[in-house]
Amino acid sequence: MNVNKMKKRAAWAALDYIHPGTVVGVGTGTTVFYFIEALSTIKHLISGAVSSSHASTVLLQKKGIEVFNIKDFRSLTIYVDSADEMNRFMHMTKGGGAALTREKILAAMAKKFLCIIDKSKIVDILGQFPLPIEIVPIAFSYIFEEMIKMGGQPKYRKNVITDNGNIIIDVYNLHIKDPISMEKKINALPGVVTVGLFAARIADVILIGEENSIKTINNKQNKSF
Ligand code: 5RP
């Protein structure tokens, strides 16, 4: 199974959801980099983009797509992004690229959140991929302790300062059986900026790249898959 081929297939299929004149919300990561390549082929049809990270902004601009400031928007027509893991209830973990806070903001602002993943991201229980948490630096020891109490093994992500000036810890070995309540619980800890659990706001449409096809999940029709 060629993961990159499946990522690319999902990324290009996302073009069907981009309407002329739209300002497109763009996520972060390797799958999204394929999406940016695809988007550049229709750049004359869109108005521009808002981006969840410095890395995506640079790539969008390189491809000749204008990037606007998120601050100037109250809502977005569409946001396209990937995920690190997804369970069958469409709860996700995200943040492998350290852009989780802006990703969550864009997802919340979007009328349509389109998630593009390859099928290797589908899991029974979230937590095999370490759960990223963006925190303000002085809360480091406290949040470490709280994560150990929750049964995880936190690790500081070395040499990473987020676009918001914070740090990331990755929590290993969590078996996230109730993603909605864990998202609430971790988000409520003082010092946490964002946890990379996307369970309260799931994607509206999910495109899963498979070996030879695309699977489309529309969450208005499917409560699980
Ligand atoms: C970045 C993210 C990405 O969507 C996630 O890490 C998936 O990345 P990739 O497409 O490289 O597998 O949340 O913060």
Coordinates of C-alpha atoms and ligand atoms in Angstrom, one line a residue:
M1 CA 0.0 0.0 0.0
N2 CA 1.5 3.3 -1.1
V3 CA 0.4 5.8 1.5
N4 CA 1.5 8.9 -0.5
K5 CA -0.5 7.7 -3.5
M6 CA -3.6 7.5 -1.3
K7 CA -3.0 10.9 0.3
K8 CA -2.6 12.4 -3.1
R9 CA -5.9 10.7 -4.3
A10 CA -7.8 12.2 -1.4
A11 CA -6.2 15.6 -1.9
W12 CA -7.1 15.9 -5.6
A13 CA -10.6 14.7 -5.0
A14 CA -11.1 17.7 -2.7
L15 CA -11.1 20.0 -5.7
D16 CA -14.7 18.9 -6.5
Y17 CA -15.8 20.7 -3.3
I18 CA -14.1 24.1 -4.1
H19 CA -16.5 26.5 -5.7
P20 CA -15.5 29.6 -7.8
G21 CA -14.9 32.8 -5.8
T22 CA -14.2 31.0 -2.5
V23 CA -11.6 31.9 0.1
V24 CA -10.4 28.4 1.0
G25 CA -9.3 27.5 4.5
V26 CA -6.1 25.4 4.2
G27 CA -4.7 23.0 6.8
T28 CA -1.2 21.7 7.3
G29 CA 0.8 18.5 6.6
T30 CA 1.9 16.3 3.8
T31 CA -1.7 15.5 2.6
V32 CA -2.5 19.2 2.5
F33 CA 0.7 19.9 0.6
Y34 CA -0.8 17.6 -2.2
F35 CA -4.0 19.6 -1.8
I36 CA -2.1 22.9 -2.3
E37 CA -0.6 21.5 -5.5
A38 CA -4.1 20.6 -6.7
L39 CA -5.5 23.9 -5.7
S40 CA -2.9 25.8 -7.6
T41 CA -4.3 24.3 -10.8
I42 CA -7.6 26.2 -10.2
K43 CA -6.1 29.3 -8.6
H44 CA -7.6 31.6 -11.2
L45 CA -11.1 30.5 -10.0
I46 CA -10.7 31.1 -6.3
S47 CA -10.4 34.3 -4.4
G48 CA -7.5 33.1 -2.2
A49 CA -6.8 31.2 1.0
V50 CA -6.4 31.5 4.7
S51 CA -3.8 29.1 6.2
S52 CA -3.4 27.2 9.4
S53 CA 0.4 27.5 9.5
H54 CA 3.4 29.4 8.3
A55 CA 4.5 26.3 6.4
S56 CA 1.3 26.2 4.4
T57 CA 1.3 29.9 3.9
V58 CA 4.8 29.8 2.3
L59 CA 3.7 27.0 0.0
L60 CA 0.5 28.7 -1.0
Q61 CA 2.3 31.9 -1.8
K62 CA 4.9 30.0 -3.8
K63 CA 2.1 28.5 -5.9
G64 CA 0.8 32.0 -6.5
I65 CA -2.3 31.8 -4.2
E66 CA -3.0 34.9 -2.2
V67 CA -3.1 34.3 1.6
F68 CA -5.4 36.5 3.7
N69 CA -5.2 37.1 7.4
I70 CA -7.6 34.9 9.5
K71 CA -8.4 37.9 11.7
D72 CA -10.3 39.5 8.8
F73 CA -12.9 36.6 8.6
R74 CA -15.8 35.7 10.7
S75 CA -16.6 32.5 8.9
L76 CA -15.3 30.4 6.0
T77 CA -17.1 28.5 3.3
I78 CA -14.8 25.6 3.4
Y79 CA -11.8 24.3 5.3
V80 CA -9.7 21.5 4.0
D81 CA -7.3 19.6 6.3
S82 CA -6.1 16.1 7.1
A83 CA -5.8 14.2 10.4
D84 CA -3.4 11.9 12.2
E85 CA -6.0 9.3 13.3
M86 CA -9.8 8.9 12.8
N87 CA -12.1 6.5 14.5
R88 CA -15.4 5.2 13.1
F89 CA -17.4 8.0 14.8
M90 CA -15.2 10.4 12.8
H91 CA -13.5 11.7 16.0
M92 CA -9.9 12.7 15.1
T93 CA -6.5 13.5 16.5
K94 CA -4.5 16.2 14.8
G95 CA -1.5 18.3 15.4
G96 CA 1.3 16.1 14.1
G97 CA 2.5 19.3 12.3
A98 CA 2.1 21.5 15.4
A99 CA -0.6 23.6 13.8
L100 CA -3.5 22.3 15.9
T101 CA -4.7 25.6 17.4
R102 CA -5.1 27.4 14.2
E103 CA -6.5 24.2 12.7
K104 CA -9.2 24.2 15.4
I105 CA -10.0 27.8 14.8
L106 CA -10.4 27.3 11.1
A107 CA -12.5 24.2 11.6
A108 CA -14.8 26.1 13.9
M109 CA -15.1 28.9 11.5
A110 CA -15.9 26.7 8.5
K111 CA -19.4 26.0 7.2
K112 CA -17.9 22.9 5.6
F113 CA -14.9 21.0 7.1
L114 CA -13.6 18.7 4.5
C115 CA -11.1 16.1 5.9
I116 CA -8.8 14.3 3.5
I117 CA -7.0 11.2 4.8
D118 CA -5.5 8.0 3.5
K119 CA -7.0 4.8 4.8
S120 CA -4.1 4.1 7.1
K121 CA -5.4 6.8 9.4
I122 CA -8.5 4.9 10.3
V123 CA -8.2 3.2 13.8
D124 CA -10.5 1.5 16.3
I125 CA -9.4 3.5 19.2
L126 CA -7.6 6.9 19.1
G127 CA -4.3 7.2 20.8
Q128 CA -1.9 5.0 18.9
F129 CA -0.5 8.2 17.4
P130 CA 0.7 10.4 20.3
L131 CA -1.8 13.1 21.2
P132 CA -0.4 16.6 20.7
I133 CA -1.2 19.3 23.2
E134 CA -0.2 23.0 22.7
I135 CA 0.6 24.6 26.0
V136 CA 2.0 27.8 27.4
P137 CA 5.6 27.1 28.4
I138 CA 5.3 27.8 32.1
A139 CA 2.5 25.1 32.5
F140 CA 4.9 22.4 31.3
S141 CA 5.5 20.5 34.6
Y142 CA 1.9 20.8 35.7
I143 CA 0.4 19.5 32.4
F144 CA 3.0 16.7 32.4
E145 CA 1.8 15.6 35.8
E146 CA -1.9 15.8 34.7
M147 CA -1.2 13.6 31.6
I148 CA 0.5 11.0 33.7
K149 CA -2.6 10.9 36.0
M150 CA -4.7 10.3 32.9
G151 CA -2.6 7.3 32.1
G152 CA -0.4 8.8 29.3
Q153 CA 3.3 9.2 28.9
P154 CA 4.0 12.9 27.9
K155 CA 7.0 13.9 26.0
Y156 CA 8.2 17.4 25.2
R157 CA 8.4 18.0 21.4
K158 CA 12.0 19.2 21.0
N159 CA 12.9 22.2 19.0
V160 CA 9.3 23.2 18.2
I161 CA 7.8 26.6 19.0
T162 CA 4.3 26.9 17.5
D163 CA 3.2 29.7 15.3
N164 CA 1.6 31.1 18.5
G165 CA 4.8 31.1 20.5
N166 CA 4.0 28.1 22.6
I167 CA 5.3 24.5 23.1
I168 CA 3.9 21.1 22.2
I169 CA 3.8 18.0 24.3
D170 CA 3.0 14.6 22.8
V171 CA 1.2 12.2 25.0
Y172 CA 1.9 8.5 24.3
N173 CA -0.1 5.4 25.2
L174 CA -3.5 7.0 25.7
H175 CA -6.4 4.7 24.8
I176 CA -9.0 7.3 24.1
K177 CA -12.3 5.5 24.5
D178 CA -14.3 8.7 25.1
P179 CA -12.8 11.4 22.9
I180 CA -15.5 14.0 23.5
S181 CA -15.0 14.0 27.3
M182 CA -11.2 13.8 27.0
E183 CA -11.2 16.8 24.7
K184 CA -13.2 18.8 27.3
K185 CA -11.2 17.6 30.2
I186 CA -7.8 18.4 28.7
N187 CA -9.0 21.7 27.3
A188 CA -10.1 22.7 30.7
L189 CA -6.6 22.4 32.3
P190 CA -5.1 25.9 32.9
G191 CA -2.1 26.3 30.6
V192 CA -3.5 24.2 27.8
V193 CA -4.0 26.2 24.6
T194 CA -5.5 23.4 22.5
V195 CA -5.6 19.6 22.6
G196 CA -5.3 17.9 19.3
L197 CA -8.6 16.0 19.8
F198 CA -11.2 17.0 17.3
A199 CA -14.3 15.3 18.6
A200 CA -16.7 18.1 19.5
R201 CA -16.3 19.5 16.0
I202 CA -15.9 16.7 13.5
A203 CA -15.6 17.0 9.7
D204 CA -18.7 17.4 7.6
V205 CA -17.3 15.4 4.7
I206 CA -14.4 12.9 4.8
L207 CA -12.6 11.7 1.7
I208 CA -10.6 8.6 2.3
G209 CA -7.9 7.8 -0.2
E210 CA -7.7 4.0 -0.8
E211 CA -5.5 2.0 -3.2
N212 CA -7.7 2.4 -6.2
S213 CA -10.6 4.6 -5.2
I214 CA -12.0 7.3 -2.9
K215 CA -14.5 6.6 -0.2
T216 CA -16.7 9.6 0.7
I217 CA -18.3 9.9 4.1
N218 CA -21.0 12.6 4.5
N219 CA -21.5 13.0 8.2
K220 CA -25.1 14.3 7.8
Q221 CA -26.0 10.8 6.4
N222 CA -23.7 8.6 8.5
K223 CA -23.3 8.7 12.2
S224 CA -20.4 6.2 12.0
F225 CA -18.7 4.1 9.3
Ligands
5RP1 C1 -1.0 19.1 11.3 C2 -2.0 18.1 11.2 C3 -2.1 17.2 10.0 O1 -3.3 17.2 9.4 C4 -1.8 15.8 10.5 O2 -0.6 15.7 11.2 C5 -1.7 14.8 9.3 O3 -0.5 15.1 8.6 P1 -0.1 14.3 7.3 O4 -1.0 14.8 6.2 O5 1.3 14.8 7.0 O6 -0.2 12.8 7.5 O7 -2.9 18.0 12.1 O8 -1.0 19.8 12.5

